[in-house]
Coordinates of C-alpha atoms in Angstrom, one line a residue:
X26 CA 90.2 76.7 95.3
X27 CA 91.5 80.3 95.9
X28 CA 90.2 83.5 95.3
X29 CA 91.0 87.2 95.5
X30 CA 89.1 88.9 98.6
X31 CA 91.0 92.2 98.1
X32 CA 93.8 94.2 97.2
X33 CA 95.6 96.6 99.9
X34 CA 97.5 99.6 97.9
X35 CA 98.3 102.4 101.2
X36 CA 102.2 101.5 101.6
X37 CA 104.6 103.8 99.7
X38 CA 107.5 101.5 100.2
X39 CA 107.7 97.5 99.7
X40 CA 105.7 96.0 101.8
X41 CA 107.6 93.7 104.9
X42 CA 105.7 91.9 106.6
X43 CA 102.3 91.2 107.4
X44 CA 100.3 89.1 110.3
X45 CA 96.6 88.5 111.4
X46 CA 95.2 88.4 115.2
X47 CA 91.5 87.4 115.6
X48 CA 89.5 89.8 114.3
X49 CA 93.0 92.4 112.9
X50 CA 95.2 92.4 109.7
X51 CA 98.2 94.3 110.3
X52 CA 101.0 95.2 107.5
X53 CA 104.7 96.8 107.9
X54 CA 106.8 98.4 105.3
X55 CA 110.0 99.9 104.1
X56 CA 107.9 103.1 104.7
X57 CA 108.4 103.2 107.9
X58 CA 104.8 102.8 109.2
X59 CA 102.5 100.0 110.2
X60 CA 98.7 99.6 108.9
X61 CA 96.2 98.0 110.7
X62 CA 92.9 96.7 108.5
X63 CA 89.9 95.2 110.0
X64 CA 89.8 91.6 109.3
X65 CA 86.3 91.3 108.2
X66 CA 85.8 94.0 105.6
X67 CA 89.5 95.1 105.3
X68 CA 89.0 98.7 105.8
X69 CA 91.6 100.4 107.3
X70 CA 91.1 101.6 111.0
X71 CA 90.8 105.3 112.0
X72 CA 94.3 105.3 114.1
X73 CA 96.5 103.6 111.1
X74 CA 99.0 104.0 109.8
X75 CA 100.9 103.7 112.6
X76 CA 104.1 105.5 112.9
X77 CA 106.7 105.4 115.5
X78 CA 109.8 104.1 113.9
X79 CA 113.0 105.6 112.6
X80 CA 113.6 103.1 109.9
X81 CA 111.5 100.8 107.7
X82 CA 109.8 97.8 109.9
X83 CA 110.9 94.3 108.9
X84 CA 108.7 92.3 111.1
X85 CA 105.5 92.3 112.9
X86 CA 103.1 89.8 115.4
X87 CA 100.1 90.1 117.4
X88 CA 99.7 88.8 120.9
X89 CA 97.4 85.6 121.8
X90 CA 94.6 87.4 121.7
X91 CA 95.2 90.6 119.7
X92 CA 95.5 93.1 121.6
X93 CA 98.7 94.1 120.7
X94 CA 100.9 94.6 118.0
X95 CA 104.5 94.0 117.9
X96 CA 106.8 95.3 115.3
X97 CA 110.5 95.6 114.6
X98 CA 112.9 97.8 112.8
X99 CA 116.4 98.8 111.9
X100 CA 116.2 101.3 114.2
X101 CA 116.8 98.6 117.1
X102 CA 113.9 99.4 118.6
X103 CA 110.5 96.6 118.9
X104 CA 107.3 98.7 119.7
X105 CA 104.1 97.4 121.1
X106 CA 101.0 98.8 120.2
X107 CA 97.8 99.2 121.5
X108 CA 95.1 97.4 119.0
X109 CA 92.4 98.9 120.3
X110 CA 93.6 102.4 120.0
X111 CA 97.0 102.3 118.3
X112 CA 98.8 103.9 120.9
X113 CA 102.1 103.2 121.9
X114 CA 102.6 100.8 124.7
X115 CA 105.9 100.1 125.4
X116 CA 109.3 100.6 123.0
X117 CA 111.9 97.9 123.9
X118 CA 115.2 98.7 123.0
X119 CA 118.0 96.2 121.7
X120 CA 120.6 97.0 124.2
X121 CA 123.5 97.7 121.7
X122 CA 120.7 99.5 119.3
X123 CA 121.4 96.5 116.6
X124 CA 119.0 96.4 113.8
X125 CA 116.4 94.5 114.3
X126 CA 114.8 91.9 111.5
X127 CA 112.6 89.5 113.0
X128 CA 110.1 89.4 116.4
X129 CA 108.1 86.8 117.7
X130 CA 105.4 86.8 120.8
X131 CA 104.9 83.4 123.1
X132 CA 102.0 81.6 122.7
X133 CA 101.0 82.9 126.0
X134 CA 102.3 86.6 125.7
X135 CA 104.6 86.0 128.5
X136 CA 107.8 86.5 126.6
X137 CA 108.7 88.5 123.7
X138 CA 112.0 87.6 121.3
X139 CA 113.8 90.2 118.3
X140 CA 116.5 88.8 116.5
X141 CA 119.3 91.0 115.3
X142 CA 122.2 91.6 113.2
X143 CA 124.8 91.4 115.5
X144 CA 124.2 87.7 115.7
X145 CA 122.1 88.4 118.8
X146 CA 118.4 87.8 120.6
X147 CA 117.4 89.9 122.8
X148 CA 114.6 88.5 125.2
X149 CA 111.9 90.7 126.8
X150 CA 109.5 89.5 129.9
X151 CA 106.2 91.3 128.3
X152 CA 104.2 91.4 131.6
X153 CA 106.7 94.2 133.2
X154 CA 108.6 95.2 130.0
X155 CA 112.1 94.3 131.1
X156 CA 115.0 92.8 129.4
X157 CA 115.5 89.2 130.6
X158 CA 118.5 88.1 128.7
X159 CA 120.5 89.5 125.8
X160 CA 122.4 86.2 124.0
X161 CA 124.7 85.8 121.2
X162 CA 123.5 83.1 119.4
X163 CA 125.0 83.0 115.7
X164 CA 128.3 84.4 114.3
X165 CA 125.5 85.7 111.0
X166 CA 122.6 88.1 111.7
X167 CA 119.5 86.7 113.1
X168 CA 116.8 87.1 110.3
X169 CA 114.2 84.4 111.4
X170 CA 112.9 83.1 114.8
X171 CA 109.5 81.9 116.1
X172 CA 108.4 79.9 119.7
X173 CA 107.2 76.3 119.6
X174 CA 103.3 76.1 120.3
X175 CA 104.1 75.0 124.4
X176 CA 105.8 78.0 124.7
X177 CA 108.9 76.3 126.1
X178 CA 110.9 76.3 122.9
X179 CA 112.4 79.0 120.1
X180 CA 114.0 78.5 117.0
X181 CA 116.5 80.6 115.0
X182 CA 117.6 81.1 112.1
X183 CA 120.3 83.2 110.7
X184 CA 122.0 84.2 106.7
X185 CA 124.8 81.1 107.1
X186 CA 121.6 78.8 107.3
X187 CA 121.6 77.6 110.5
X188 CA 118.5 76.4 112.5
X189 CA 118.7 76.6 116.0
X190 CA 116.7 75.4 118.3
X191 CA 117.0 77.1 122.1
X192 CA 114.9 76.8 125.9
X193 CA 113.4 80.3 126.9
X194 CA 116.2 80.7 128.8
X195 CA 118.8 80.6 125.6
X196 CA 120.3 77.4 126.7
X197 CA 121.1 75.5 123.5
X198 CA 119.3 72.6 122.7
X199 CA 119.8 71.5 118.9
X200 CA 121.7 72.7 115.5
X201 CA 120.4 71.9 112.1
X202 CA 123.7 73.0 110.2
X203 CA 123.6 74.3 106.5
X204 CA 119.8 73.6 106.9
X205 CA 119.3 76.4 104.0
X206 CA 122.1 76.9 101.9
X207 CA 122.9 80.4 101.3
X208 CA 120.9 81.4 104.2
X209 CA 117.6 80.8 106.3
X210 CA 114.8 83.8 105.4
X211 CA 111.6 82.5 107.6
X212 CA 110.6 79.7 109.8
X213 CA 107.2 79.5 111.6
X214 CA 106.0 76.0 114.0
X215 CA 102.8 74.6 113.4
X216 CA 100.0 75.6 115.7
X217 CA 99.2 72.0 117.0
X218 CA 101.6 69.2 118.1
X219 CA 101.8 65.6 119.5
X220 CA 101.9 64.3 122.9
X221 CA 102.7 60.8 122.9
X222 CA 103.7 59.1 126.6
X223 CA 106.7 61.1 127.6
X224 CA 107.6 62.1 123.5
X225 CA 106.5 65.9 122.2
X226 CA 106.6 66.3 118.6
X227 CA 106.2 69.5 116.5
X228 CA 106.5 70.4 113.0
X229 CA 108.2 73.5 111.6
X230 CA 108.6 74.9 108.2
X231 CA 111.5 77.6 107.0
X232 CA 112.8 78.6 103.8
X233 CA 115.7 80.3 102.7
X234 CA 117.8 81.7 99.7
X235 CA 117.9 77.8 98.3
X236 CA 115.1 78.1 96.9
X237 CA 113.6 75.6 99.0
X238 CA 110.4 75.3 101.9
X239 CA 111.5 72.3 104.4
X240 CA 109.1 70.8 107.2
X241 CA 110.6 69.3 109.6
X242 CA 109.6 67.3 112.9
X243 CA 111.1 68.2 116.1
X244 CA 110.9 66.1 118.9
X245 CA 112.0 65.7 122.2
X246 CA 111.9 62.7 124.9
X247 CA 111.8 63.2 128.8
X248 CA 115.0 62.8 130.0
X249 CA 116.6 63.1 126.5
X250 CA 117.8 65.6 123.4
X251 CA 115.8 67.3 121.3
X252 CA 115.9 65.6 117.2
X253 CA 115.0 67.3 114.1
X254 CA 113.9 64.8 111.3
X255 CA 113.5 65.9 107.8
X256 CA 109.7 65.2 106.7
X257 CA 109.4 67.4 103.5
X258 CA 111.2 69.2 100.8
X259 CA 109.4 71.2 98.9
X260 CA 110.8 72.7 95.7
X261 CA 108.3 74.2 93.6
X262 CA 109.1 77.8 93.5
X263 CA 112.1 78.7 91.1
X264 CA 113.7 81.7 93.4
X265 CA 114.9 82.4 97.1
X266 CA 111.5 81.8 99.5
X267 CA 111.1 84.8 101.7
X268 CA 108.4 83.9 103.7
X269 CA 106.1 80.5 105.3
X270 CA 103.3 80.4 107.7
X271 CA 101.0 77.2 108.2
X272 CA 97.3 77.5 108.7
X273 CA 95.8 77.9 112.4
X274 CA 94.5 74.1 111.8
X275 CA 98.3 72.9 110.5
X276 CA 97.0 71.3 107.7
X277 CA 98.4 73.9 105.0
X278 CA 101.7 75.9 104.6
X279 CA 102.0 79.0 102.4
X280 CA 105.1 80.6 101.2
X281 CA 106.3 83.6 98.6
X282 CA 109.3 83.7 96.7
X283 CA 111.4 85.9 94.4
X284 CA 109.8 84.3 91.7
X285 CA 106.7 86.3 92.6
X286 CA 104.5 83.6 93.3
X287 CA 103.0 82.4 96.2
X288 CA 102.8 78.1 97.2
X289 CA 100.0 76.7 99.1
X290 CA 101.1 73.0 100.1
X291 CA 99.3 70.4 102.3
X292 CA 101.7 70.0 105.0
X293 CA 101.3 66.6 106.0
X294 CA 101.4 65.0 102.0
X295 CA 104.1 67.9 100.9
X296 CA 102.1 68.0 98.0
X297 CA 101.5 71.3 95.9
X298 CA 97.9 72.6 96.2
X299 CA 97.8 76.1 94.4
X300 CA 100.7 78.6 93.0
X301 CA 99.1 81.9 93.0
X302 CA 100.7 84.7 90.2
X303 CA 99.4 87.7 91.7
X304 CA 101.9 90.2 92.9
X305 CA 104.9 91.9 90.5
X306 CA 108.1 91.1 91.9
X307 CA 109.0 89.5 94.9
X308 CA 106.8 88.0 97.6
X309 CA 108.2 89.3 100.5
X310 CA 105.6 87.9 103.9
X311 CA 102.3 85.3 104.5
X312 CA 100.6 85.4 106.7
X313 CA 97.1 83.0 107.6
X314 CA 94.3 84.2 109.4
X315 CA 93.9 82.1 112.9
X316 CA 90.1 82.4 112.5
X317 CA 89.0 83.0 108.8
X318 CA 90.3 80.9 105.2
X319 CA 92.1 84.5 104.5
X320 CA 95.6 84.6 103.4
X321 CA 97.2 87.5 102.9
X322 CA 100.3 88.1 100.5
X323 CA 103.2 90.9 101.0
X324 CA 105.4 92.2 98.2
X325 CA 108.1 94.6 97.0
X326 CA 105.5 95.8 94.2
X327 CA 103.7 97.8 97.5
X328 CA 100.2 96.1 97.9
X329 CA 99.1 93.3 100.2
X330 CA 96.6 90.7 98.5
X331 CA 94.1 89.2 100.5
X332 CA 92.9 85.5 99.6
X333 CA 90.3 83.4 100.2
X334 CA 90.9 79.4 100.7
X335 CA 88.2 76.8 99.6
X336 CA 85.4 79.1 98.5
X337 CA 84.9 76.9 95.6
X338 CA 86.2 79.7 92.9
X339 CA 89.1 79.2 91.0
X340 CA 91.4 81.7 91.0
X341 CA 93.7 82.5 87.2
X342 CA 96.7 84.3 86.8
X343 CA 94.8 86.5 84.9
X344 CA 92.0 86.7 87.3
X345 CA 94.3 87.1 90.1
X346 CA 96.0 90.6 88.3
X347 CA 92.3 92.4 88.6
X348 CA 92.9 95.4 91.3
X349 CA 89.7 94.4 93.7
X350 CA 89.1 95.9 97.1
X351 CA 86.0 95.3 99.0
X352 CA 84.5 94.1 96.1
X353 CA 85.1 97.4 93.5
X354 CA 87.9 98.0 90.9
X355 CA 90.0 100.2 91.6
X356 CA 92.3 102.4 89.3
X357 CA 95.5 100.9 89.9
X358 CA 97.5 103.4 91.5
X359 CA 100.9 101.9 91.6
X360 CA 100.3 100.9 88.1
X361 CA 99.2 103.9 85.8
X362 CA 100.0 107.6 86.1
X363 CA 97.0 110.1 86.5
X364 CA 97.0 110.6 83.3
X365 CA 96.5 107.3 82.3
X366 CA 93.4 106.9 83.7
X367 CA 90.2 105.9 81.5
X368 CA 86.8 108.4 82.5
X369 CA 85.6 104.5 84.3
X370 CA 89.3 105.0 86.6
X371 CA 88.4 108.5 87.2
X372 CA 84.9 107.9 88.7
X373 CA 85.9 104.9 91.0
X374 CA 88.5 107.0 92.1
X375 CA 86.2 109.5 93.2
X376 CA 84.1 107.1 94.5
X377 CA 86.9 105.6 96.4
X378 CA 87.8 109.6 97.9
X379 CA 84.1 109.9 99.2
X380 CA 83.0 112.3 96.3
X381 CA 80.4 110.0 94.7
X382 CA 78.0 113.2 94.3
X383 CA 80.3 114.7 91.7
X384 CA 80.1 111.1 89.4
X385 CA 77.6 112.4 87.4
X386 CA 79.3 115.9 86.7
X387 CA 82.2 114.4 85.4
X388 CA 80.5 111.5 83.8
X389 CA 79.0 114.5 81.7
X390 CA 81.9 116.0 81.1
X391 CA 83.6 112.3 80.0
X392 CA 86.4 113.3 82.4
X393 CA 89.6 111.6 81.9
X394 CA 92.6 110.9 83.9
X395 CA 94.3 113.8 81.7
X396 CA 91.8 116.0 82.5
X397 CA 91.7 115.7 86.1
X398 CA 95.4 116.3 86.8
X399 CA 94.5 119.3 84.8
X400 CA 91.8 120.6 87.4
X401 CA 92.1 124.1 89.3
X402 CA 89.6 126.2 91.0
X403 CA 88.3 127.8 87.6
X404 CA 87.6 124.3 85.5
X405 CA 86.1 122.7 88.6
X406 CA 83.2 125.8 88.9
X407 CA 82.9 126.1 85.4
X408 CA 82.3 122.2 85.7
X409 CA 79.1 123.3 87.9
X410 CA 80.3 122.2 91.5
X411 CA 79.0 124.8 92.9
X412 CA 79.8 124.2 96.9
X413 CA 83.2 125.3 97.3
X414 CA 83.8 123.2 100.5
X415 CA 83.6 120.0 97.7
X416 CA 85.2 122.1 95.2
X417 CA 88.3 121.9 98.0
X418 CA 88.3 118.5 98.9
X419 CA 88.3 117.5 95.3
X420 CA 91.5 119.3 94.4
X421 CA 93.2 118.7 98.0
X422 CA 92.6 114.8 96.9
X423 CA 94.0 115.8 93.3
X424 CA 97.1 117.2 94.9
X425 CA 97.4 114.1 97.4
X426 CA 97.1 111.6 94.2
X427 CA 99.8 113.5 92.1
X428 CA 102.8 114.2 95.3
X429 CA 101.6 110.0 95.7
X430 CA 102.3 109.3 92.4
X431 CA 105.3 111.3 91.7
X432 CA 106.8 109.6 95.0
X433 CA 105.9 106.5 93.9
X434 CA 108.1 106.9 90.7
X435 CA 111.6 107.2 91.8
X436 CA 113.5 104.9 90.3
X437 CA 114.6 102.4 92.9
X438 CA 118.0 103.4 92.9
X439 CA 117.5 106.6 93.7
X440 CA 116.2 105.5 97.0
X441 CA 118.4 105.1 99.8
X442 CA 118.6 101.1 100.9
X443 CA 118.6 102.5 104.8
X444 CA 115.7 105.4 104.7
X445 CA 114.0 104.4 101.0
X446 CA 113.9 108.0 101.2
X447 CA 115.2 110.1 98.0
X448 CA 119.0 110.5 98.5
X449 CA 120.4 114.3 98.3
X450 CA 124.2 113.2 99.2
X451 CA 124.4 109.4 97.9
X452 CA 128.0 108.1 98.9
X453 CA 129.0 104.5 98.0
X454 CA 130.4 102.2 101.0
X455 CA 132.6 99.2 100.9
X456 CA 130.0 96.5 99.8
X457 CA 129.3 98.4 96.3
X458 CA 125.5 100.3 97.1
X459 CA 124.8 103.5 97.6
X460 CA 123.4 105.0 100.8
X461 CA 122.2 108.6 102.1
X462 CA 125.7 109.8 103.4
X463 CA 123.9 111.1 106.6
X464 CA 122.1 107.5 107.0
X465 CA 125.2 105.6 106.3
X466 CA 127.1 107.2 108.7
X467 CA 124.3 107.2 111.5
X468 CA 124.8 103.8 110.8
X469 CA 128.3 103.0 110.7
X470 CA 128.2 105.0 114.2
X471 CA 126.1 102.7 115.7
X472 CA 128.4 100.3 115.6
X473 CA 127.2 99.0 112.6
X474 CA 130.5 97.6 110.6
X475 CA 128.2 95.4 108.6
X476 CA 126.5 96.0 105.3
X477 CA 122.7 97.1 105.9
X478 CA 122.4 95.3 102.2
X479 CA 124.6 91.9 102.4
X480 CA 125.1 91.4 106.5
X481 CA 128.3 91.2 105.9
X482 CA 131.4 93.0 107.6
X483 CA 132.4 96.5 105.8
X484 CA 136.0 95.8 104.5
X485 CA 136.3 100.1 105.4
X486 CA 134.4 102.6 106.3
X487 CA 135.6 105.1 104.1
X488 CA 132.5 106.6 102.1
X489 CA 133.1 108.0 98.1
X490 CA 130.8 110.1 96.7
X491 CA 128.4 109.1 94.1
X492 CA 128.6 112.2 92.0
X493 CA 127.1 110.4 88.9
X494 CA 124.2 108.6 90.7
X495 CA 123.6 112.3 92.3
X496 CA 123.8 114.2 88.9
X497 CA 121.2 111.4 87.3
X498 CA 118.7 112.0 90.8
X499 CA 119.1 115.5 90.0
X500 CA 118.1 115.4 86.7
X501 CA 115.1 113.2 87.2
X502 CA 114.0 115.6 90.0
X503 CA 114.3 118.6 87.2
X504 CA 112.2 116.3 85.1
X505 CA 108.8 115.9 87.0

């Protein structure tokens, strides 16, 4: 049985990735910042968000241990963070500055991998923060990668659909070919694995744009080649799978999908255990707590669910679409404009902003959403608040809810694919989007003659301006 623990709404961009240490839940976003929650009430810590990086992050880890925090980012850049304070501890640059899309930490924090779109890993020793080998290892851009549980091993995978298996010092050990069709989006090794005589055997999941989650076993004899066997396919989710993680015991494997659902399997049967329905549109991460039955859910629609596994409550579709966090409603920000909001929405938001003192005042008053976006300095005296320090922070927080929400509504493609910042000067390149023109070409002078959207290799780099798109973004700005 699953159930709904909590539902994370701080990201103002689709939500990346996401990954648990210990005692941590961190999350990454098209935002460009990283959030960091504690793991056993999910409040968010006093350092968080993090921010640091020049693009959105696509990918993020902790260490062993937990104490730090890895992330990566089109900016070509993987930063390690302090989890104790959220400082910065080290920035480890891709030596051609390609875009980053996926990291991965050793079991033993010795070694730290980011795969690229160049078709390249670059390979870090952690301990003194230096490059140990940069490696073409796909003709596609790398978009998934994770180390075997010994540590001795790491697999690839790149948007032709390749799985490739490779020794920590990127000698090539094994191909799966084709393994996804259409492209590989995730794989992750399961915690534990087999030692039997002078035989290793591991099992790894991935998933790609076929729709498809495949476990596989991957074994290797002394003195002999590594073999991949096919063990499972599963095929229950109706879109591209984005994401997989197994549980810290290896008995389970999660993935999300375009289809917007999320697929809890037993990994050794390959049998379908639960399909959650809780997020609206596409799953983007999973990620499973290494200590804890949490599992916690990334999407485009901005919010991060957290789940509880085997609790004994059985968790609906329409049970699974209540807004809960730490165990209160909440008014569904991403959801309902200010104005919108019911007198009940209005007073857990204020509960929520720390103003539970003024509940009664406006419960009085049957203040509505309507009326609180209406609020000044005059209505909230005449109201009776008579300390003006509160009489401040409630219309600072006003101010901060409506610039959230009016950010929040941009239509999607008014967003630059690059910044997911509002575009001023949109100009359309060779693969048919849109970009900021000053992004684009950033880009493009990076050495970038692939599409930040498809991968694929820019026919030209000749930019045309999107007068229309710009005239409709200007008249949706005059609008709000």
């Amino acid at each position: 049985m699953v159930s709904l623990l909590c539902t994370l709404r701080n990201h103002t961009d689709e939500v990346s990735c996401c990954a648990f240490s210990p005692s941590l839940l961190a999350t990454g976003s098209g935002d460009k910042t990283l959030r960091v929650y504690n793991a056993a009430d999910f409040s968010e810590l006093p350092f968080s968000p993090l921010s640091g990086h020049g693009y959105g992050v696509h990918s993020c880890c902790f260490s062993s241990c937990g104490s730090y925090l890895f992330s990566c980012s089109t900016d070509g850049s993987t930063m390690v963070w302090s989890s104790e304070t959220g400082e910065v501890a080290a920035v480890l640059h891709h030596p051609a500055r390609s875009p980053l899309r996926v990291c991965a930490v050793a079991p033993d924090s010795s070694l730290v991998l980011a795969g690229a779109c160049d078709g390249t890993v670059a390979l870090w020793d952690f301990p003194s923060k230096t490059l140990r080998r940069c490696s073409a290892v796909s003709e596609a851009s790398v978009v998934a990668c994770c180390f075997s549980p010994c540590g001795q091993m790491f697999v690839t995978g790149c948007t032709h659909g390749d799985l490739k298996l490779w020794d920590t010092d990127i000698n090539f050990l094994h191909a799966e070919k084709d393994a996804h069709d259409l492209g590989v989006t995730c794989c992750s090794f399961a915690p534990q694995f087999k030692v039997d005589g002078c035989c290793v055997e591991f099992r790894l999941a991935s998933c790609g744009q076929d729709s498809q989650l495949q476990i596989r076993i991957v074994s290797q004899r002394e003195g002999a080649a590594c073999v991949m066997k096919l063990l499972h396919t599963l095929t229950c989710q109706s879109a591209p799978v984005l994401s997989c993680a197994f549980s810290s015991d290896g008995e389970l494997v999660v993935s999300g999908s375009v289809d917007k659902s999320v697929a809890i399997y037993d990994a050794n049967l390959g049998t379908l255990l639960h399909m959650l329905k809780q997020h609206d549109r596409y799953v983007t991460t999973v990620a499973l707590s290494p200590t804890m039955p949490w599992i916690a859910t990334g999407s485009m629609d901005r919010t991060v669910n957290v789940c509880r596994i085997g609790d004994g409550v059985s968790t609906t579709e329409a049970e699974s679409r209540q807004t809960v966090c730490q165990g209160r409603k909440l008014p569904g920000h991403s959801r309902l404009l200010v104005a919108d909001w019911s007198e009940g929405d209005v007073q857990t938001w204020l509960c929520e902003g720390g103003l539970q003192e003024l509940v009664s005042i406006f419960k009085a008053n049957n203040i509505d959403g309507a009326e609180l976006s209406q609020l000044n300095k005059e209505t909230a005296a005449e109201l009776g608040i008579e300390s003006v320090g509160l009489r401040g922070r409630l219309l600072r927080k006003i101010e901060a809810l409506k610039g959230e929400q009016s950010g929040s509504e941009a239509p999607d493609e008014f967003l630059c694919p690059i910044t997911r910042e509002l575009m001023k000067d949109p100009v359309m390149a060779a693969d048919g989007y849109s970009y900021e023109r000053e992004s684009i070409e950033s880009w493009i002078r990076g050495k970038n003659k692939t599409s930040p959207m498809t991968n694929l290799l820019l026919q030209t780099t000749l930019l045309t301006p999107n007068r229309s798109l710009k005239m409709a973004i200007t008249r949706w700005k005059s609008s709000q």
